[in-house]
Amino acid sequence: MTGNNLADYLTLGLIMFSIGAVGVIVRRNPIVIFMCIELMLNAVNLTFLAFARFTPTTAALADRAESFMSGQMMVVFVMAVAAAEVAVGLGIIMAIYRLRNEIDIDEMNLLKG
Amino acid sequence: MTDWLIQQSPAVQATIRVLVFVLPVLIIVPGLIWWERRLLSWMQDRIGPNRVGPFGLLQPIADGVKLFFKEDITPAAVDRLIYFVAPAVALFPAFAIGATLPWGPHYGPLMHWTPIADVNIGILYILAISSLGVYGVVLSGYASNNKYSLLGGLRASAQLISYELAMSVSLAGIVMATGSLKLTDMVAEQMKPLWGWDAAAVFQNWFIFTPFGFIAAVIFLICMVAETNRAPFDLPEAENEIIAGYHTEYSSMKFAVFFMGEYATMFIFGGVFATVFLGGWNMLPVNWDVLAAQVPAVAPLARVMDGANYWLAPLWFLGKCAGGITFYIWLRATLPRLRYDQLMSLGWKSLLPMAVANFIVVAIWIMCTKLYGPAGGWIAMFVALAIVYVLYLNVVSATSKSGWYAQGRIRMTEGAEKRRPIALVDPTKEVRP
Amino acid sequence: MTVFMVLSTIAILAALGVVLFSSPVRSALCLVFNFFTLAFIYFGLKTELLGITQIVVYTGAIMVLFLFVIMLLNLGGPQTWKERFEFRTVLGFGFGFALAAVIASQVFANFQYFDKPQAPDSFGSPQALGRVLFTHYVWPFEIASILLLIGIVGSIMLAKRKL
C-alpha cells in the first residue's frame, strides 16, 4: 500500500460523496436516500482519516498525541452519530409507513401549507 | 522449521498458515456431522447412522455425495443474483473468523505458526466477522421469495443484533481485565498465577475460574449459541414453524454449503470460547514448570507434562473445540426451542443488563486492585457482586407481575394453562349410541 | 498501490450500485460491499481500530437494521414502484458532476504532493486511540453517549405502537 498520495484517497472520497449526493436527489425510496446519506458520511470519514495520516503537524504540536489524533476522533463521533441517526430515522420511516401505508417520498406532503 | 517459515515472504507465510488452519477445519466438518448425529441418537436412545464405514464414520461423505448428485433446483421467482450470492456469503465468516485464533503457543519454537494474523485488534476482528454471519441468512431468506424464508431471515436479523450486543459487552469485561484486544495476550494473561496470588502459581488464571470471568463465560456461551442459530435458539430455521426457514428453497450443493458453514462456525466459536475463557491451547489449568520447581517429588512427570502441553498444543485446542461442539449437541438434545418473545426478553432484559453489571464489576475490581493490591481487589469485587445481586432481587420483586421474570426462570409452558381445552364433542349435548 | 486501486474500484462500483439498482435490497447489499472495502482502505491507512469498528458498526449493525426494515415493510419485492425518469434525475446527475468537478479541482490543485505519511504507524492502534479518547476528548465522548441514549429512547418512542 505504499506509494499512495493524499490526492488518491481524496479522489475516492469525492467520487463516493458525489455518488451519494446524486442518489439523495435522484431516488424516491426514502430508505435508499438514507443509504446514500450513509455513503456520503463514509466518504467524509475516509477524507478525515486520509488527512489525519498525511498532513504534517506543526512543530509546537508534534509532541502532543492529540495533534494527529483529531481526524480519527472525528470519525469515531461520526460513527456514533450515524448509529443514532439510523435508529431514529428508520423508526420515523416505520412510523410513516404505519400511518400512510406507503413511503413514497413524493407523497409525504402533509406539512405543505 | 520456524526459521524457515520466517524467511519466506509475508504472502507465502500467510498462505502456509491459512493452509495449516483451514485444512483441519475442512477435514473436521464431516466428522462433526457424524458426531452430532451419533451423539444425538445416543442421547435419544437410538442407534444412529452405523452402516457406512466403521461406526458409520463415512456417513457424512455418503451424504455429501448424495447432495452433490442431486438436482440443483432454482425456483422461478427468486432474486437470482442474491439467491446465488447468499450461500457464499454464509460460508465466508465461518472460515474467516478463525484468522486471529492462536492454535498453539505464542512463544518458543512454535510461535510463528499460529495465529494467521496476530493483530492487536484480535477479539474485535472476531466480533466483526461473526456479525457478518447474519447476511447469508438474511439475504437467502429474502431472495427465496418465500414467506417462510422471509420470516426466517427476519427472525435471524433481529436475533443476531440482539445477542451480538450482550456478547460484545461480556467480552469487553475480559478485554479490560487483560488490558489488550490481542488473543495471544489473553492466553498469556490466563497463564499467570490463579487470582493473581503468587502462592497459587501452580494453577493458571483461566478466566472461567474468576468470578467475573465465570459470569462473562455463561453470557458468552448463551450468546454464542444464539449467534450460530442453534437449538434452543434455532428460530430462523425452526422446522415445525417455518419449515426450514431461510434455506427452504435451497437444494443440492447450495444447501450443503449452508450446512457446512453452520458446523464450521460452531467449531470456531468453540475455539473462541476456549481461547477467551478456557486458557487457549493449554491442556489443564496447571503451570507444569512451576509445579516441577515447587514439588520435587513429581518433577519428572511435570516436565513430561510440560513438554506435552507445549508440543501438542494444537491437539488440546482442537479437543476444546470438540468439547464446545459436544456442548452444542447436548443443548440441542436437552432444551426445547424458545418462543420469539422469550428469546427477545432473554437477550435484552437479562443477558444485556447482566453483561453490563459484570462490566462495571470488572472496572471496580481493576480500580481496587490498583489501589489496595490483589486482596483488596477481590474483596471489592465480591462486595460489588453482592450489591448487584441485591439490586437484581429488587428488580425482580418490582416486576414480579410480568411473566417469567418473577419465576427466575423461563417457563416453557407459559400461556398454555390460560388456553381453554378444545372440546371435540360438545359436552353439553348428550351423545347416545 | 495496486491493492488500493482494486479496493477503490470495488468501492466506487458498489457505490454506483447503491444508486442505480432499483431493488432496495440490492442497494443495501452494494452498500455493505462498499463499507467492507472501505474498512480495508482504513487498514491501509494504518487506522486498524477504526477499520474494524467500521465493520462492526456499519456492516454489522447499521446495514442489518436497514435490511431488517426493508424486509419488515416488504419494500424489496418486484411490486416496488418504478423510478420515474423526470427532470429531477437530469438535475441530480448534473449537480453531482458539478460537485465532483468543484471538489476535484481543489484536490488536484492542492493535495497532489502530500505523498509521505506524517503520522506514526501506531497512531491507529487501540492504545493510542483510547488514550486520547478518554483524556483529551472525554467530554465529546460523554456527549456522544448521551446522544446515543436519546437515540435509543427516541427510536423506541417512534417504533412502539403503544407504550
XYZ file of C-alpha atoms in Angstrom:
709
model
C 0.000 0.000 0.000
C 2.968 2.325 -0.321
C 3.147 4.985 -2.956
C -0.327 6.444 -2.458
C -0.565 10.119 -2.012
C -3.265 12.089 -0.283
C -4.978 13.012 -3.542
C -5.766 9.334 -4.266
C -7.753 8.958 -1.074
C -9.404 12.343 -1.520
C -10.406 11.417 -5.069
C -12.050 8.231 -3.863
C -13.798 10.228 -1.143
C -15.057 12.831 -3.555
C -16.358 10.262 -6.028
C -18.238 8.448 -3.280
C -19.586 11.712 -1.905
C -20.814 12.811 -5.333
C -22.476 9.457 -5.973
C -24.197 9.737 -2.605
C -25.358 13.279 -3.357
C -26.748 12.200 -6.741
C -28.559 9.328 -5.048
C -30.175 11.618 -2.499
C -31.545 13.828 -5.247
C -32.489 11.173 -7.787
C -34.012 8.310 -5.813
C -37.542 8.359 -4.424
C -37.340 5.492 -1.959
C -36.567 7.041 1.450
C -34.592 4.002 2.576
C -32.297 4.267 -0.426
C -31.952 8.005 0.203
C -30.981 7.149 3.742
C -28.372 4.696 2.472
C -26.957 7.386 0.191
C -26.590 9.679 3.202
C -24.617 6.913 4.900
C -22.470 6.697 1.791
C -21.730 10.420 1.997
C -20.866 10.145 5.678
C -18.431 7.369 4.880
C -16.801 9.384 2.121
C -16.224 12.132 4.672
C -14.834 9.598 7.155
C -12.347 8.418 4.566
C -11.289 12.005 3.957
C -10.796 12.601 7.662
C -8.607 9.540 8.006
C -6.565 10.391 4.913
C -5.925 13.883 6.220
C -5.075 12.504 9.649
C -2.466 10.231 8.113
C -0.895 12.585 5.603
C -0.976 16.158 6.787
C 2.051 17.363 8.742
C 1.637 18.737 12.230
C 3.195 21.967 13.389
C 6.391 21.743 15.381
C 4.681 23.100 18.501
C 2.115 20.289 18.468
C 4.328 17.465 17.226
C 4.951 16.003 20.683
C 1.284 16.001 21.670
C -0.674 12.912 20.721
C -3.950 14.703 20.082
C -2.415 16.743 17.284
C -2.598 13.833 14.867
C -5.488 12.012 16.552
C -8.169 14.608 15.865
C -9.082 13.138 12.469
C -9.684 9.719 13.977
C -11.681 11.263 16.806
C -13.968 12.935 14.288
C -14.529 9.554 12.632
C -15.421 7.996 15.985
C -18.020 10.670 16.607
C -19.372 10.477 13.058
C -19.908 6.753 13.583
C -21.681 7.346 16.895
C -23.927 9.997 15.384
C -24.615 7.815 12.345
C -25.720 4.949 14.570
C -28.141 7.188 16.492
C -29.345 8.766 13.265
C -30.089 5.412 11.638
C -32.032 4.164 14.654
C -34.211 7.280 14.786
C -34.517 7.623 11.014
C -35.631 4.058 10.451
C -38.064 4.499 13.346
C -39.528 7.529 11.553
C -39.803 5.591 8.296
C -41.608 2.765 10.052
C -43.955 5.225 11.783
C -44.766 6.891 8.464
C -45.358 3.529 6.825
C -47.717 2.545 9.605
C -49.597 5.823 9.272
C -49.905 6.054 5.490
C -49.129 2.511 4.300
C -46.625 3.798 1.759
C -43.308 5.550 1.937
C -43.000 7.240 -1.439
C -41.008 10.388 -0.747
C -43.146 12.436 -3.163
C -46.341 11.637 -1.274
C -45.049 12.945 2.030
C -46.522 16.409 1.721
C -48.612 16.685 4.883
C -46.694 19.723 6.069
C -47.443 21.628 2.866
C -49.459 24.756 3.633
C 11.175 -25.169 10.982
C 10.280 -21.771 12.388
C 13.366 -20.129 10.916
C 12.415 -21.492 7.544
C 8.897 -20.068 7.937
C 10.120 -16.609 8.874
C 12.462 -16.464 5.914
C 9.583 -16.763 3.450
C 7.844 -13.686 2.097
C 4.814 -12.497 4.103
C 2.391 -13.712 1.451
C 3.874 -17.228 1.482
C 3.865 -17.219 5.285
C 0.210 -16.234 5.347
C -0.654 -18.900 2.761
C 1.095 -21.605 4.773
C -0.646 -20.529 7.963
C -4.009 -20.447 6.205
C -3.448 -23.967 4.880
C -2.459 -25.153 8.339
C -5.636 -23.621 9.711
C -8.271 -24.186 7.027
C -7.469 -27.791 6.130
C -8.172 -29.147 9.637
C -11.492 -27.299 9.696
C -12.461 -28.709 6.303
C -11.462 -32.210 7.360
C -13.186 -31.968 10.719
C -16.580 -30.708 9.474
C -17.805 -34.149 8.189
C -16.605 -35.674 11.440
C -18.665 -33.132 13.340
C -21.787 -34.028 11.405
C -21.230 -37.708 12.188
C -20.577 -36.886 15.838
C -23.735 -34.794 16.094
C -25.963 -37.457 14.554
C -24.409 -40.262 16.581
C -24.330 -38.478 19.916
C -27.832 -37.129 19.423
C -29.152 -40.601 18.752
C -27.409 -41.991 21.837
C -28.951 -39.245 23.912
C -32.341 -40.057 22.429
C -31.884 -43.804 22.932
C -31.490 -44.561 19.240
C -28.600 -46.141 17.357
C -27.973 -43.544 14.693
C -26.136 -43.956 11.395
C -23.903 -47.031 11.658
C -23.974 -48.627 8.195
C -21.500 -46.718 6.032
C -17.967 -47.492 7.121
C -16.806 -48.390 10.627
C -19.270 -46.970 13.221
C -20.962 -45.104 10.354
C -17.970 -42.787 10.077
C -18.315 -42.492 6.301
C -21.990 -41.468 6.542
C -21.282 -37.711 6.068
C -19.257 -38.490 2.956
C -22.122 -40.562 1.586
C -24.468 -37.677 2.381
C -22.122 -35.272 0.639
C -22.025 -37.450 -2.481
C -25.802 -37.685 -2.403
C -26.161 -33.893 -2.131
C -23.608 -33.398 -4.871
C -25.538 -35.528 -7.364
C -28.955 -34.133 -6.526
C -30.659 -31.870 -8.980
C -29.932 -28.227 -8.262
C -33.368 -26.637 -8.285
C -33.689 -22.887 -8.641
C -37.245 -21.676 -8.016
C -38.736 -19.492 -10.718
C -39.383 -16.221 -8.937
C -36.201 -15.835 -6.908
C -33.949 -12.801 -6.997
C -31.269 -14.692 -8.895
C -28.222 -12.559 -8.080
C -28.810 -12.552 -4.339
C -30.004 -16.160 -4.387
C -26.636 -17.316 -5.737
C -24.510 -14.954 -3.669
C -26.137 -15.829 -0.320
C -24.565 -19.290 0.287
C -21.106 -17.903 -0.400
C -21.786 -15.034 1.976
C -22.916 -17.570 4.571
C -19.749 -19.615 4.244
C -17.337 -16.682 4.355
C -17.453 -15.829 8.093
C -17.126 -19.467 9.065
C -13.662 -19.639 7.563
C -12.563 -16.053 8.101
C -13.403 -15.896 11.788
C -10.572 -18.100 12.970
C -7.796 -15.984 11.500
C -6.810 -14.450 14.820
C -7.241 -17.546 16.990
C -3.976 -18.862 18.437
C -3.920 -22.621 17.870
C -0.602 -23.025 19.536
C 1.919 -21.342 21.827
C 2.917 -17.748 21.228
C 6.497 -18.255 22.445
C 9.307 -20.678 21.833
C 9.866 -22.778 18.696
C 6.177 -22.971 17.728
C 5.480 -19.260 17.974
C 5.219 -18.150 14.355
C 2.867 -20.853 13.130
C -0.303 -19.549 14.690
C -2.348 -17.417 14.599
C -2.651 -16.464 10.946
C -2.610 -12.779 11.843
C -1.652 -11.774 15.371
C -3.153 -8.310 15.051
C -3.757 -6.126 18.071
C -7.487 -5.950 17.369
C -7.937 -9.721 17.535
C -11.123 -10.026 19.568
C -12.789 -7.133 17.733
C -11.995 -8.883 14.469
C -13.854 -11.965 15.688
C -16.867 -9.892 16.705
C -16.824 -8.056 13.384
C -16.654 -11.167 11.229
C -19.228 -13.029 13.292
C -21.583 -10.104 12.816
C -21.289 -10.658 9.055
C -22.770 -14.129 9.526
C -26.265 -12.670 9.522
C -26.034 -11.626 5.887
C -26.051 -15.126 4.483
C -29.230 -15.876 6.416
C -30.997 -12.610 5.700
C -30.127 -12.492 2.011
C -31.071 -16.102 1.371
C -34.307 -15.544 3.266
C -35.129 -12.531 1.181
C -34.005 -13.881 -2.180
C -36.007 -17.119 -1.946
C -39.242 -15.163 -2.421
C -40.973 -17.411 0.062
C -42.927 -16.323 3.116
C -41.308 -18.865 5.409
C -37.832 -17.954 4.242
C -38.565 -14.273 4.731
C -39.772 -14.968 8.259
C -36.606 -16.920 8.944
C -34.449 -14.081 7.665
C -36.329 -11.512 9.736
C -36.016 -13.617 12.857
C -32.305 -14.124 12.233
C -31.529 -10.447 11.783
C -33.373 -9.406 14.951
C -31.894 -12.269 16.946
C -28.322 -11.679 15.870
C -28.414 -7.935 16.524
C -29.852 -8.553 19.993
C -27.356 -11.168 21.083
C -24.344 -9.533 19.479
C -24.697 -6.709 21.978
C -24.611 -8.856 25.108
C -21.770 -10.874 23.596
C -19.628 -7.798 22.960
C -20.236 -6.384 26.428
C -19.433 -9.707 28.112
C -16.166 -9.855 26.171
C -15.426 -6.208 26.989
C -15.003 -7.126 30.654
C -12.431 -9.761 29.726
C -10.662 -7.270 27.477
C -10.488 -4.851 30.378
C -9.072 -7.491 32.696
C -6.453 -8.409 30.098
C -5.657 -4.878 29.044
C -5.367 -5.938 25.437
C -7.505 -6.909 22.458
C -4.877 -9.347 21.246
C -5.821 -13.007 21.670
C -2.268 -14.143 22.356
C -2.139 -11.605 25.191
C -5.352 -13.092 26.546
C -3.833 -16.572 26.569
C -0.668 -15.202 28.189
C -2.795 -13.496 30.851
C -4.507 -16.800 31.591
C -1.158 -18.500 32.182
C -0.404 -16.214 35.122
C -0.935 -17.383 38.757
C -4.530 -18.036 39.764
C -6.348 -14.910 41.024
C -3.040 -13.015 40.985
C -1.764 -14.870 44.051
C 1.849 -15.942 43.798
C 1.109 -18.669 46.354
C -1.192 -20.307 43.810
C 1.288 -20.025 40.940
C 0.875 -23.734 40.197
C -2.610 -23.051 38.865
C -3.318 -20.942 35.827
C -5.645 -17.990 35.942
C -8.194 -19.235 33.398
C -10.895 -16.628 33.178
C -13.632 -19.134 33.793
C -12.232 -19.647 37.312
C -12.545 -15.977 38.221
C -15.962 -14.672 39.379
C -16.355 -12.034 36.683
C -14.967 -14.377 34.063
C -17.451 -17.069 35.006
C -20.405 -14.727 34.594
C -18.988 -13.464 31.298
C -18.452 -17.062 30.179
C -22.075 -18.012 30.852
C -23.335 -14.944 28.988
C -20.934 -15.549 26.127
C -21.923 -19.201 25.910
C -25.628 -18.371 25.593
C -24.948 -15.615 23.058
C -22.646 -17.928 21.111
C -25.439 -20.485 20.708
C -27.797 -17.713 19.620
C -25.272 -16.311 17.151
C -24.864 -19.648 15.422
C -28.643 -20.198 15.175
C -28.509 -23.486 17.037
C -31.074 -25.093 19.292
C -32.613 -23.795 21.547
C -32.188 -20.547 19.595
C -32.825 -22.042 16.146
C -35.843 -19.865 15.429
C -34.573 -18.822 11.978
C -34.840 -22.420 10.817
C -37.480 -23.781 13.169
C -38.608 -26.867 11.279
C -42.080 -27.172 12.709
C -42.973 -23.487 12.418
C -41.439 -22.209 9.210
C -40.319 -25.453 7.505
C -36.584 -24.804 7.324
C -36.572 -21.025 7.396
C -34.010 -19.364 5.232
C -32.768 -22.440 3.379
C -36.164 -23.876 2.486
C -35.652 -23.136 -1.200
C -32.064 -24.286 -1.391
C -31.177 -27.727 -2.646
C -28.152 -29.791 -3.611
C -24.747 -28.174 -3.161
C -26.097 -24.798 -2.113
C -27.825 -26.439 0.829
C -24.635 -28.349 1.610
C -22.757 -25.045 1.739
C -25.180 -23.678 4.335
C -24.877 -26.875 6.312
C -21.088 -26.815 6.236
C -20.942 -23.146 7.180
C -23.116 -23.804 10.224
C -20.880 -26.582 11.512
C -17.653 -24.740 10.805
C -18.997 -21.700 12.666
C -19.933 -23.851 15.650
C -16.461 -25.340 15.689
C -14.723 -21.975 15.501
C -16.943 -20.471 18.169
C -15.947 -23.345 20.407
C -12.370 -22.249 19.718
C -13.164 -18.629 20.573
C -14.700 -19.717 23.858
C -11.670 -21.885 24.612
C -9.262 -19.060 23.814
C -11.000 -16.393 25.833
C -12.181 -18.400 28.840
C -10.512 -21.802 28.895
C -6.857 -20.880 28.669
C -6.428 -21.263 24.931
C -4.162 -24.107 23.912
C -3.208 -25.131 27.467
C -4.127 -28.692 28.377
C -5.003 -28.264 32.071
C -5.022 -25.146 34.268
C -1.643 -26.112 35.747
C 1.705 -24.412 35.246
C 3.785 -27.571 34.951
C 7.165 -25.850 35.154
C 6.185 -24.169 38.430
C 4.899 -27.495 39.718
C 8.237 -29.116 38.858
C 10.090 -26.411 40.773
C 7.815 -26.430 43.818
C 7.170 -30.152 44.291
C 10.382 -32.081 43.510
C 8.623 -35.426 44.006
C 6.584 -35.081 40.820
C 9.205 -33.111 38.893
C 9.905 -35.726 36.178
C 6.212 -36.230 35.473
C 5.634 -32.473 35.476
C 8.433 -31.974 32.952
C 6.923 -34.579 30.647
C 3.536 -32.928 31.001
C 5.091 -29.534 30.317
C 6.528 -30.850 27.063
C 3.232 -32.458 26.105
C 1.395 -29.264 26.957
C 3.694 -27.278 24.714
C 4.299 -29.545 21.749
C 0.801 -30.987 21.434
C -0.868 -27.583 21.899
C -2.985 -27.705 18.693
C -4.335 -31.047 19.830
C -5.546 -29.645 23.148
C -7.034 -26.710 21.319
C -8.905 -28.971 18.908
C -10.047 -31.002 21.897
C -11.555 -27.905 23.479
C -13.276 -27.028 20.192
C -14.705 -30.558 20.087
C -15.873 -30.098 23.662
C -17.699 -26.949 22.549
C -19.408 -28.902 19.759
C -20.433 -31.596 22.210
C -21.950 -28.940 24.417
C -23.935 -27.632 21.449
C -25.268 -31.124 20.725
C -26.104 -31.676 24.375
C -28.098 -28.430 24.384
C -29.921 -29.460 21.238
C -30.880 -32.795 22.754
C -31.995 -31.236 26.032
C -33.721 -27.910 25.592
C -36.909 -27.087 23.693
C -36.919 -24.094 21.379
C -37.616 -20.684 22.853
C -40.621 -18.671 21.793
C -39.833 -15.433 19.986
C -40.787 -13.072 22.818
C -38.897 -15.244 25.292
C -35.847 -15.007 23.039
C -36.047 -11.222 22.903
C -36.650 -10.741 26.611
C -33.848 -13.162 27.475
C -31.436 -11.179 25.310
C -32.442 -7.658 26.194
C -33.832 -7.949 29.712
C -31.469 -10.407 31.335
C -28.286 -11.047 29.373
C -27.543 -7.444 28.439
C -28.056 -5.971 31.954
C -26.080 -8.864 33.413
C -23.231 -8.247 30.988
C -23.206 -4.509 31.735
C -23.269 -5.145 35.501
C -20.406 -7.601 35.094
C -18.509 -4.994 33.103
C -18.879 -2.455 35.915
C -17.804 -5.062 38.478
C -14.632 -5.698 36.470
C -13.937 -1.960 36.418
C -14.324 -1.784 40.210
C -12.080 -4.829 40.612
C -9.319 -3.296 38.468
C -9.515 0.021 40.309
C -9.411 -1.568 43.774
C -6.597 -3.924 42.741
C -4.557 -0.909 41.695
C -5.354 0.917 44.927
C -5.258 -1.850 47.552
C -3.499 -4.803 45.961
C -4.962 -8.183 44.914
C -6.746 -8.960 48.185
C -8.492 -5.587 48.266
C -9.481 -6.065 44.663
C -11.139 -9.418 45.303
C -12.949 -8.150 48.401
C -14.229 -5.169 46.413
C -15.334 -7.492 43.626
C -17.369 -9.725 45.937
C -18.932 -6.671 47.607
C -19.825 -5.302 44.172
C -21.272 -8.642 43.086
C -23.360 -8.767 46.274
C -24.677 -5.255 45.639
C -25.542 -6.171 42.060
C -27.346 -9.290 43.268
C -29.399 -7.284 45.786
C -30.314 -4.804 43.073
C -31.331 -7.710 40.860
C -33.586 -9.080 43.595
C -35.177 -5.628 43.907
C -35.836 -5.520 40.189
C -37.370 -8.972 40.341
C -39.689 -8.047 43.200
C -40.611 -4.785 41.476
C -41.569 -6.536 38.251
C -42.983 -9.669 39.830
C -46.233 -9.370 37.888
C -44.618 -9.517 34.472
C -44.175 -13.030 33.256
C -41.160 -15.294 33.568
C -39.051 -12.692 35.337
C -40.912 -13.494 38.534
C -40.191 -17.183 38.430
C -36.494 -16.579 37.959
C -36.528 -18.972 35.055
C -38.041 -19.202 31.637
C -41.310 -21.031 31.751
C -41.571 -23.003 28.583
C -45.271 -23.680 29.071
C -46.257 -20.098 29.733
C -49.676 -19.322 28.403
C -50.609 -22.918 27.934
C -52.741 -23.079 31.063
C -54.706 -19.989 30.075
C -55.927 -21.580 26.871
C -59.206 -23.414 27.053
C -59.123 -27.066 26.010
C -60.606 -27.625 22.618
C -63.723 -29.681 23.004
C -64.089 -32.036 20.095
C -67.540 -33.046 21.270
C -69.908 -30.525 22.722
C -70.076 -31.581 26.402
C -73.487 -30.067 26.934
C -75.106 -32.252 24.353
C -75.731 -35.781 25.359
C -74.411 -38.303 22.923
C -76.307 -41.538 22.611
C -75.122 -44.605 20.888
C -0.814 0.993 -4.915
C -2.421 -1.805 -6.894
C -4.215 -3.003 -3.778
C -5.593 0.461 -3.249
C -6.642 0.699 -6.897
C -8.517 -2.605 -6.751
C -10.205 -1.707 -3.465
C -11.221 1.745 -4.616
C -12.579 0.364 -7.900
C -14.743 -2.090 -5.948
C -15.843 0.693 -3.607
C -16.840 3.003 -6.475
C -18.682 0.251 -8.357
C -20.543 -0.693 -5.184
C -21.409 2.962 -4.561
C -22.779 3.207 -8.088
C -24.790 0.061 -7.438
C -26.418 1.695 -4.411
C -27.809 4.461 -6.587
C -28.546 2.524 -9.764
C -30.170 -0.727 -8.558
C -33.923 -0.342 -8.346
C -34.341 -3.032 -5.702
C -33.559 -1.667 -2.219
C -32.160 -4.995 -1.065
C -29.575 -4.970 -3.848
C -28.735 -1.376 -2.989
C -28.200 -2.394 0.612
C -26.017 -5.316 -0.441
C -23.895 -2.969 -2.563
C -23.571 -0.614 0.374
C -22.374 -3.499 2.544
C -19.680 -4.283 -0.025
C -18.733 -0.615 -0.150
C -18.364 -0.369 3.634
C -16.437 -3.600 3.758
C -13.885 -2.463 1.173
C -13.650 0.904 2.912
C -12.627 -0.944 6.064
C -9.696 -2.431 4.174
C -8.734 1.001 2.863
C -8.745 2.147 6.501
C -6.390 -0.732 7.308
C -4.132 0.567 4.562
C -4.134 3.951 6.279
C -2.916 2.141 9.440
C -6.086 3.060 11.321
C -6.880 -0.557 12.129
C -9.150 0.090 15.101
C -11.415 2.359 13.072
C -11.341 -0.113 10.200
C -12.618 -2.910 12.396
C -15.098 -0.514 14.030
C -16.316 0.293 10.537
C -17.131 -3.384 10.011
C -18.733 -3.803 13.447
C -20.813 -0.620 13.355
C -21.698 -0.192 9.707
C -21.844 -3.646 8.155
C -22.620 -5.475 11.398
C -25.288 -3.236 12.882
C -26.470 -0.381 10.686
C -26.859 -2.313 7.455
C -28.560 -5.213 9.226
C -31.056 -2.673 10.564
C -31.602 -1.382 7.043
C -32.198 -4.877 5.700
C -34.498 -5.614 8.628
C -36.663 -2.581 7.897
C -36.702 -3.255 4.148
C -37.875 -6.799 4.765
C -40.302 -5.826 7.527
C -42.027 -3.244 5.346
C -41.711 -5.645 2.403
C -40.282 -2.985 0.129
C -37.855 -5.239 -1.652
C -40.132 -7.237 -3.895
C -40.946 -6.698 -7.553
C -44.091 -4.805 -6.533
C -41.927 -1.775 -5.703
C -42.720 1.280 -7.736
C -40.514 2.034 -10.699
C -38.280 5.041 -10.525
C -39.703 7.572 -12.960
C -37.477 9.423 -15.363
C -38.055 13.106 -14.872
C -36.350 16.447 -14.791
C -35.088 15.879 -11.290
C -32.949 12.964 -12.465
C -31.135 15.132 -15.001
C -30.760 17.840 -12.389
C -29.373 15.384 -9.880
C -26.736 13.978 -12.190
C -25.771 17.483 -13.336
C -25.424 18.569 -9.729
C -23.348 15.512 -8.920
C -20.913 16.111 -11.739
C -20.625 19.786 -10.871
C -19.935 18.936 -7.230
C -17.332 16.385 -8.225
C -15.664 18.843 -10.570
C -15.515 21.606 -7.974
C -14.026 19.374 -5.291
C -11.677 17.678 -7.754
C -10.228 20.988 -8.900
C -9.309 21.802 -5.315
C -7.988 18.298 -4.603
C -5.719 18.167 -7.604
C -4.547 21.733 -7.155
C -3.547 21.427 -3.529
C -3.046 17.867 -2.363
C -1.022 16.160 -5.079
C 2.242 16.446 -3.247
C 1.379 15.046 0.153
C 2.788 11.625 -0.627
C 4.569 10.872 2.626
C 2.561 9.714 5.669
C 3.228 12.081 8.543
C 1.520 10.338 11.420
C 3.337 7.447 13.111
C 2.308 3.917 12.112
C 0.919 3.214 15.560
C -1.486 6.141 15.547
C -4.464 3.928 14.802
C -3.823 1.322 17.467
C -6.413 0.764 20.223
C -3.976 2.019 22.847
C -3.287 5.346 21.117
C -6.952 5.924 20.305
C -8.159 5.004 23.780
C -5.610 7.215 25.488
C -6.722 10.295 23.584
C -10.417 9.406 23.677
C -10.514 9.191 27.466
C -8.317 12.187 28.217
C -8.446 14.975 25.696
C -11.783 14.063 24.140
C -13.619 12.788 27.198
C -16.370 15.441 27.115
C -17.286 14.894 23.467
C -17.240 11.175 24.256
C -19.716 11.583 27.109
C -21.924 13.816 24.990
C -21.898 11.186 22.239
C -23.013 8.591 24.771
C -25.930 10.823 25.821
C -26.790 11.297 22.152
C -26.909 7.534 21.712
C -29.143 7.214 24.785
C -31.509 9.818 23.333
C -31.411 7.889 20.065
C -32.463 4.686 21.849
C -35.326 6.403 23.675
C -36.439 8.237 20.548
C -36.488 5.186 18.339
C -38.441 3.202 20.940
C -40.962 6.039 21.175
C -41.309 6.121 17.391
C -41.477 2.434 16.737
C -43.682 1.189 19.549
C -47.365 1.105 18.753
C -48.446 1.900 22.295
C -46.240 2.499 25.283
